Tab-separated table of C-alpha atoms in Angstrom:
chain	number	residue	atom	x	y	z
A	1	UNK	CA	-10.525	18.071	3.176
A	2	UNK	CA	-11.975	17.838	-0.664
A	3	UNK	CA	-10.694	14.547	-1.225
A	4	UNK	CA	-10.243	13.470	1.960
A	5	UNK	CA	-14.238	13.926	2.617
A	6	UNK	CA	-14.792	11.246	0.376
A	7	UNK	CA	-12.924	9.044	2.386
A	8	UNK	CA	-14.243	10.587	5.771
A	9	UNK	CA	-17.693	10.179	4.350
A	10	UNK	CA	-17.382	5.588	3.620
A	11	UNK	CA	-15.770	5.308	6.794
A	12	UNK	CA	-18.317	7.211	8.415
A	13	UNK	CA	-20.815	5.161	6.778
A	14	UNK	CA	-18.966	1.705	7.996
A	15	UNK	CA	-18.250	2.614	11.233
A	16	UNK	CA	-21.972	4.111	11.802
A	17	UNK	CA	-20.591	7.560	12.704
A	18	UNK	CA	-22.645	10.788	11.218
A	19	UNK	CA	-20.492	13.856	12.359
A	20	UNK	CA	-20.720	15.755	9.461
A	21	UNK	CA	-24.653	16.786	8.388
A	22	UNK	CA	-26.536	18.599	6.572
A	23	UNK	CA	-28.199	20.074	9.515
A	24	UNK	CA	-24.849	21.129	11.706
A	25	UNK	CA	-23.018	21.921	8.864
A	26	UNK	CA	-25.003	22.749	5.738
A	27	UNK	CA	-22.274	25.173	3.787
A	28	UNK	CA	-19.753	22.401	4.250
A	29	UNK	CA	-21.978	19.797	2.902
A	30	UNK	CA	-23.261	21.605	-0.089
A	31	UNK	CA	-19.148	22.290	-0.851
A	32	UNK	CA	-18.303	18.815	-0.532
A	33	UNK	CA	-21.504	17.593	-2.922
A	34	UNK	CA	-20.189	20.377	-5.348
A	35	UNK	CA	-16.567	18.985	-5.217
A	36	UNK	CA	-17.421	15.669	-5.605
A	37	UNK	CA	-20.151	16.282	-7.990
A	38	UNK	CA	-17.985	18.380	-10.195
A	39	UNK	CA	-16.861	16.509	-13.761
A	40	UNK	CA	-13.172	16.112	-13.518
A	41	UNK	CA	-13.141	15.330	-9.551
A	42	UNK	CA	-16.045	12.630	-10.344
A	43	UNK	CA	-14.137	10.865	-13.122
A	44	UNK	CA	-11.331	10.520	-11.028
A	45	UNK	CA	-12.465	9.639	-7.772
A	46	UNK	CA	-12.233	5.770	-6.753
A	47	UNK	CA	-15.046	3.508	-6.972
A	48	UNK	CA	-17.298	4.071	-3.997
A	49	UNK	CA	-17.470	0.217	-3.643
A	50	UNK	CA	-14.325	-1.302	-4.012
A	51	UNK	CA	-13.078	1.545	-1.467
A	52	UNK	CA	-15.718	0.845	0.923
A	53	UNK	CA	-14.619	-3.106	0.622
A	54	UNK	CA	-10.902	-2.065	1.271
A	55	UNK	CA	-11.550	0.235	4.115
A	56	UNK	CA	-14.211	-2.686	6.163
A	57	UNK	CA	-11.217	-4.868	5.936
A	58	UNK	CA	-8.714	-2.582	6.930
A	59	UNK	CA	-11.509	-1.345	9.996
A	60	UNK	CA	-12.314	-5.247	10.566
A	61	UNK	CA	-8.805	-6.236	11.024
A	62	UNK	CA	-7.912	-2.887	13.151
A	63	UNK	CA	-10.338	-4.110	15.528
A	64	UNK	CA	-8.979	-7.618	16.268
């Protein structure tokens, strides 16, 4: 789930999908923003944007 949130949490964003919040699921949000926030998983993580531009493509051609 750790890294895959990160993932979970741009294609939510594309797609305009919020399943996971703060206010259903608080503990699970405040693990993920401690995972992802944590030094070693944060300088290893993918850029935010270039990921976001890879998965609109994928999600725009998926569509056609």
């Amino acid at each position: 789930l750790s890294f895959g949130s990160y993932w979970f949490d741009i294609i939510s964003e594309i797609v305009g999908l919020e399943l996971i919040t703060k206010d259903k699921l608080p503990n699970l949000c405040q693990w993920i923003d401690e995972f992802v926030n944590h030094s070693f998983v944060k300088e290893n993580l993918p850029d935010r944007g270039r990921l976001t531009q890879i998965f609109t493509m994928f999600l725009g051609s998926a569509a056609k």
